[in-house]
Amino acid sequence: PDIRKMAALLNKSALVAKPMAGRAAKPARVSTVVVRASAEVDRRAALGMIAGAATLLSGAAPSLAAFGDSANVFGRVTNKSGFVPYAGENYALLLPAKWNPSPEREFPGVELRYQDNGDAVNNLVVIVNKTDKKSVEDFGTPEKFLEQYSFLLGKQSYSGETQSEGGFAPNRVSAASLLDVSSEKDKKGKTYYTFQILTRTADGDEGGRHQLIKATVSNGNLYLMKIQAGDKRWFKGADKDCKQALESFTVA
């Protein structure tokens, strides 16, 4: 708007200006052209700034998608759902937005590991291993499958003698309780085993840890997702993040 006013004023001034003796009065056209050119340059500059800003914003999106709101340095909520979609090789899931990538690889075949940036006890892993099974059902019942992959829950390192107290068996300082187990098929007929387990240790750390496991077989691979959360945080809202992430885990 300021540019147009300036142009109008300059044009008006040019029209009323008296020509010098012996010379044609043509400067008005020159002034008008110059003003219009200036307006066009400013318009192009403004468009360039908008395009540049759009490029910067679009360039920031991948990092926000990869690291969640915890990596957001702009001070505003970018993901109101609380989850970030992640697509791996032949699998996909929703990651809690405030969880970050973790370099730890505590199991063979770990393809992905994320942990809560507020408490590393809360974490998830996706494991992919070769198998000769055609379906997860070929491992047997869900309980039989869990027996073969109980190492995911950790192993007791203490080997001394203890009394049967605190809910632990004699000579045991850890325990695992199966809270829920299910076998479900997706729309394509692929079977998934899911488990909810509470593990406890004698030191009472976190009051125990909730372990969610989901497993299936596809194209000669066993795909397994495990999510862990401390018991205290579980009842403070972490259960929602863990359960929704587990439910979202799908394999092609």
CSV table of C-alpha atoms in Angstrom, one decimal:
chain,number,residue,atom,x,y,z
A,1,PRO,CA,0.0,0.0,0.0
A,2,ASP,CA,2.8,2.5,0.8
A,3,ILE,CA,4.4,1.8,-2.6
A,4,ARG,CA,1.2,2.5,-4.4
A,5,LYS,CA,0.7,5.8,-2.6
A,6,MET,CA,4.3,6.8,-3.5
A,7,ALA,CA,3.7,5.9,-7.1
A,8,ALA,CA,0.5,8.0,-7.2
A,9,LEU,CA,2.2,11.0,-5.6
A,10,LEU,CA,5.1,10.8,-8.0
A,11,ASN,CA,2.8,10.4,-11.0
A,12,LYS,CA,0.7,13.4,-9.9
A,13,SER,CA,3.8,15.5,-9.3
A,14,ALA,CA,5.2,14.5,-12.8
A,15,LEU,CA,1.9,15.5,-14.5
A,16,VAL,CA,1.8,19.0,-12.9
A,17,ALA,CA,5.4,19.8,-13.3
A,18,LYS,CA,6.2,22.5,-15.8
A,19,PRO,CA,8.6,21.4,-18.6
A,20,MET,CA,11.8,23.3,-19.1
A,21,ALA,CA,12.0,25.7,-22.0
A,22,GLY,CA,12.8,24.1,-25.3
A,23,ARG,CA,12.5,20.5,-24.1
A,24,ALA,CA,9.7,17.9,-24.3
A,25,ALA,CA,7.9,17.0,-21.1
A,26,LYS,CA,8.7,13.3,-21.0
A,27,PRO,CA,10.1,12.7,-17.5
A,28,ALA,CA,6.7,11.7,-16.2
A,29,ARG,CA,6.8,8.5,-18.1
A,30,VAL,CA,10.3,7.8,-16.9
A,31,SER,CA,9.3,8.3,-13.2
A,32,THR,CA,6.2,6.1,-13.6
A,33,VAL,CA,8.3,3.3,-15.1
A,34,VAL,CA,10.9,3.5,-12.3
A,35,VAL,CA,8.2,3.4,-9.6
A,36,ARG,CA,6.5,0.4,-11.1
A,37,ALA,CA,9.8,-1.4,-11.5
A,38,SER,CA,10.5,-0.7,-7.9
A,39,ALA,CA,7.1,-2.1,-6.8
A,40,GLU,CA,7.7,-5.2,-8.9
A,41,VAL,CA,11.1,-5.7,-7.3
A,42,ASP,CA,9.6,-5.4,-3.8
A,43,ARG,CA,6.8,-7.8,-4.7
A,44,ARG,CA,9.3,-10.4,-6.0
A,45,ALA,CA,11.5,-9.9,-2.9
A,46,ALA,CA,8.5,-10.5,-0.6
A,47,LEU,CA,7.5,-13.6,-2.5
A,48,GLY,CA,11.1,-14.8,-2.3
A,49,MET,CA,11.1,-14.3,1.5
A,50,ILE,CA,7.8,-16.3,1.8
A,51,ALA,CA,9.3,-19.1,-0.3
A,52,GLY,CA,12.5,-19.1,1.8
A,53,ALA,CA,10.5,-19.3,5.0
A,54,ALA,CA,8.4,-22.2,3.6
A,55,THR,CA,11.6,-24.0,2.7
A,56,LEU,CA,13.0,-23.6,6.2
A,57,LEU,CA,9.8,-24.8,7.8
A,58,SER,CA,9.6,-27.8,5.5
A,59,GLY,CA,13.2,-28.5,6.2
A,60,ALA,CA,12.6,-28.6,9.9
A,61,ALA,CA,9.8,-31.1,9.7
A,62,PRO,CA,12.0,-34.3,9.3
A,63,SER,CA,14.0,-33.5,12.5
A,64,LEU,CA,10.8,-32.9,14.4
A,65,ALA,CA,9.3,-36.2,13.1
A,66,ALA,CA,12.5,-38.1,14.0
A,67,PHE,CA,13.0,-36.7,17.5
A,68,GLY,CA,9.5,-35.6,18.5
A,69,ASP,CA,8.6,-32.5,20.4
A,70,SER,CA,11.6,-32.8,22.6
A,71,ALA,CA,13.7,-31.6,19.7
A,72,ASN,CA,11.4,-28.6,19.1
A,73,VAL,CA,13.5,-25.5,19.7
A,74,PHE,CA,10.8,-23.1,18.6
A,75,GLY,CA,8.9,-23.3,21.8
A,76,ARG,CA,5.5,-24.5,20.5
A,77,VAL,CA,3.7,-27.8,20.3
A,78,THR,CA,4.1,-29.3,16.9
A,79,ASN,CA,2.4,-32.7,17.4
A,80,LYS,CA,-0.8,-32.5,19.3
A,81,SER,CA,-1.5,-36.2,19.0
A,82,GLY,CA,1.5,-37.1,21.2
A,83,PHE,CA,2.8,-39.6,18.7
A,84,VAL,CA,5.1,-39.6,15.6
A,85,PRO,CA,4.6,-42.1,12.8
A,86,TYR,CA,7.6,-44.3,12.0
A,87,ALA,CA,8.1,-46.6,9.0
A,88,GLY,CA,10.8,-49.2,9.1
A,89,GLU,CA,11.6,-51.9,6.6
A,90,ASN,CA,8.3,-53.8,6.3
A,91,TYR,CA,7.0,-52.5,9.6
A,92,ALA,CA,5.4,-49.3,11.0
A,93,LEU,CA,4.4,-47.9,14.4
A,94,LEU,CA,3.6,-44.8,16.3
A,95,LEU,CA,6.4,-43.5,18.6
A,96,PRO,CA,5.7,-41.4,21.7
A,97,ALA,CA,6.6,-37.9,20.6
A,98,LYS,CA,8.7,-37.2,23.7
A,99,TRP,CA,10.9,-40.3,23.3
A,100,ASN,CA,14.2,-40.1,21.5
A,101,PRO,CA,16.5,-42.5,19.6
A,102,SER,CA,18.8,-44.6,21.7
A,103,PRO,CA,22.1,-46.3,20.5
A,104,GLU,CA,21.8,-49.2,22.9
A,105,ARG,CA,21.5,-52.7,21.4
A,106,GLU,CA,20.9,-55.1,24.2
A,107,PHE,CA,19.4,-57.9,22.0
A,108,PRO,CA,20.4,-59.5,18.7
A,109,GLY,CA,18.6,-58.1,15.7
A,110,VAL,CA,17.6,-54.8,17.2
A,111,GLU,CA,16.4,-52.6,14.4
A,112,LEU,CA,15.1,-49.7,16.4
A,113,ARG,CA,15.4,-48.4,20.0
A,114,TYR,CA,13.8,-45.3,21.5
A,115,GLN,CA,13.6,-44.2,25.2
A,116,ASP,CA,11.7,-41.7,27.2
A,117,ASN,CA,13.9,-38.5,27.5
A,118,GLY,CA,12.5,-38.1,31.0
A,119,ASP,CA,13.3,-41.6,32.3
A,120,ALA,CA,15.5,-44.1,30.4
A,121,VAL,CA,13.7,-47.0,32.2
A,122,ASN,CA,10.9,-46.4,29.7
A,123,ASN,CA,11.9,-47.6,26.3
A,124,LEU,CA,10.9,-49.6,23.3
A,125,VAL,CA,12.8,-51.9,20.9
A,126,VAL,CA,11.9,-53.5,17.5
A,127,ILE,CA,13.7,-56.7,16.8
A,128,VAL,CA,13.9,-58.6,13.5
A,129,ASN,CA,15.4,-62.0,13.2
A,130,LYS,CA,15.4,-64.7,10.6
A,131,THR,CA,13.1,-67.7,11.1
A,132,ASP,CA,12.0,-70.8,9.3
A,133,LYS,CA,8.5,-70.4,10.7
A,134,LYS,CA,5.6,-69.4,8.3
A,135,SER,CA,3.5,-67.9,11.2
A,136,VAL,CA,4.0,-67.0,14.8
A,137,GLU,CA,1.6,-69.8,15.5
A,138,ASP,CA,4.3,-72.3,14.4
A,139,PHE,CA,6.1,-71.5,17.6
A,140,GLY,CA,3.2,-73.0,19.5
A,141,THR,CA,0.8,-71.4,21.9
A,142,PRO,CA,1.5,-67.8,23.1
A,143,GLU,CA,2.8,-69.3,26.4
A,144,LYS,CA,5.2,-71.6,24.5
A,145,PHE,CA,6.4,-68.7,22.4
A,146,LEU,CA,7.1,-66.6,25.6
A,147,GLU,CA,9.1,-69.5,27.1
A,148,GLN,CA,11.4,-69.4,24.1
A,149,TYR,CA,11.9,-65.6,24.2
A,150,SER,CA,11.9,-65.1,28.0
A,151,PHE,CA,15.4,-63.6,27.7
A,152,LEU,CA,13.6,-60.4,26.7
A,153,LEU,CA,12.6,-60.0,30.3
A,154,GLY,CA,16.1,-60.2,31.6
A,155,LYS,CA,17.9,-62.9,33.5
A,156,GLN,CA,18.8,-63.2,37.1
A,157,SER,CA,22.5,-62.7,37.7
A,158,TYR,CA,22.5,-63.5,41.4
A,159,SER,CA,23.1,-67.2,42.2
A,160,GLY,CA,23.2,-67.3,46.0
A,161,GLU,CA,20.7,-68.8,48.4
A,162,THR,CA,17.8,-66.9,49.6
A,163,GLN,CA,14.7,-67.6,51.7
A,164,SER,CA,11.2,-67.6,50.2
A,165,GLU,CA,10.0,-64.1,51.2
A,166,GLY,CA,8.7,-61.0,49.6
A,167,GLY,CA,6.8,-63.0,47.0
A,168,PHE,CA,9.9,-64.5,45.5
A,169,ALA,CA,10.6,-68.3,45.3
A,170,PRO,CA,13.5,-69.7,47.3
A,171,ASN,CA,16.9,-68.7,45.8
A,172,ARG,CA,15.2,-66.2,43.5
A,173,VAL,CA,15.5,-62.4,43.6
A,174,SER,CA,13.3,-61.7,40.6
A,175,ALA,CA,9.9,-62.6,39.4
A,176,ALA,CA,7.7,-62.2,36.3
A,177,SER,CA,3.9,-62.2,36.3
A,178,LEU,CA,1.9,-62.7,33.1
A,179,LEU,CA,-1.0,-60.2,33.4
A,180,ASP,CA,-2.5,-60.6,29.9
A,181,VAL,CA,-1.9,-62.6,26.8
A,182,SER,CA,-3.8,-62.6,23.4
A,183,SER,CA,-3.7,-64.0,19.9
A,184,GLU,CA,-5.2,-61.8,17.2
A,185,LYS,CA,-5.3,-61.7,13.4
A,186,ASP,CA,-5.2,-58.6,11.3
A,187,LYS,CA,-7.3,-57.9,8.2
A,188,LYS,CA,-4.8,-59.9,6.0
A,189,GLY,CA,-5.0,-62.9,8.3
A,190,LYS,CA,-1.5,-62.4,9.9
A,191,THR,CA,-1.4,-63.6,13.5
A,192,TYR,CA,0.0,-61.5,16.3
A,193,TYR,CA,0.8,-62.6,19.8
A,194,THR,CA,0.7,-59.9,22.5
A,195,PHE,CA,1.7,-60.1,26.2
A,196,GLN,CA,1.6,-57.8,29.2
A,197,ILE,CA,4.0,-58.8,31.9
A,198,LEU,CA,5.1,-57.3,35.3
A,199,THR,CA,8.6,-58.1,36.3
A,200,ARG,CA,9.9,-57.4,39.8
A,201,THR,CA,13.3,-57.6,41.5
A,202,ALA,CA,14.2,-57.8,45.2
A,203,ASP,CA,15.6,-54.3,45.2
A,204,GLY,CA,12.1,-53.0,44.5
A,205,ASP,CA,13.4,-50.6,41.8
A,206,GLU,CA,10.5,-48.6,40.4
A,207,GLY,CA,8.1,-51.0,42.1
A,208,GLY,CA,8.5,-53.3,39.1
A,209,ARG,CA,8.5,-52.9,35.4
A,210,HIS,CA,5.7,-53.4,32.9
A,211,GLN,CA,6.7,-55.3,29.7
A,212,LEU,CA,4.5,-55.2,26.6
A,213,ILE,CA,5.5,-57.6,23.8
A,214,LYS,CA,4.0,-58.0,20.4
A,215,ALA,CA,5.2,-60.6,17.8
A,216,THR,CA,4.4,-61.8,14.4
A,217,VAL,CA,6.1,-63.6,11.4
A,218,SER,CA,6.3,-62.3,7.9
A,219,ASN,CA,8.4,-63.2,4.8
A,220,GLY,CA,10.9,-65.4,6.8
A,221,ASN,CA,11.4,-62.9,9.6
A,222,LEU,CA,10.2,-62.8,13.2
A,223,TYR,CA,9.2,-59.2,14.0
A,224,LEU,CA,9.0,-58.5,17.7
A,225,MET,CA,8.3,-55.2,19.6
A,226,LYS,CA,9.0,-54.8,23.3
A,227,ILE,CA,8.0,-51.8,25.4
A,228,GLN,CA,9.1,-51.3,29.0
A,229,ALA,CA,7.9,-48.8,31.6
A,230,GLY,CA,8.6,-48.4,35.3
A,231,ASP,CA,5.6,-49.2,37.5
A,232,LYS,CA,5.5,-45.7,39.1
A,233,ARG,CA,5.4,-43.9,35.7
A,234,TRP,CA,3.0,-46.6,34.4
A,235,PHE,CA,0.3,-45.4,36.8
A,236,LYS,CA,1.1,-41.7,36.0
A,237,GLY,CA,0.2,-41.9,32.4
A,238,ALA,CA,3.0,-43.9,30.7
A,239,ASP,CA,0.6,-46.8,30.2
A,240,LYS,CA,-1.3,-44.9,27.5
A,241,ASP,CA,1.8,-44.2,25.5
A,242,CYS,CA,3.0,-47.7,25.8
A,243,LYS,CA,-0.3,-49.4,25.0
A,244,GLN,CA,-1.0,-47.2,22.0
A,245,ALA,CA,2.5,-47.7,20.6
A,246,LEU,CA,2.2,-51.4,21.0
A,247,GLU,CA,-1.3,-51.5,19.3
A,248,SER,CA,0.0,-49.4,16.4
A,249,PHE,CA,2.8,-51.9,15.6
A,250,THR,CA,2.0,-53.5,12.2
A,251,VAL,CA,4.0,-55.6,9.8
A,252,ALA,CA,3.6,-55.9,6.0
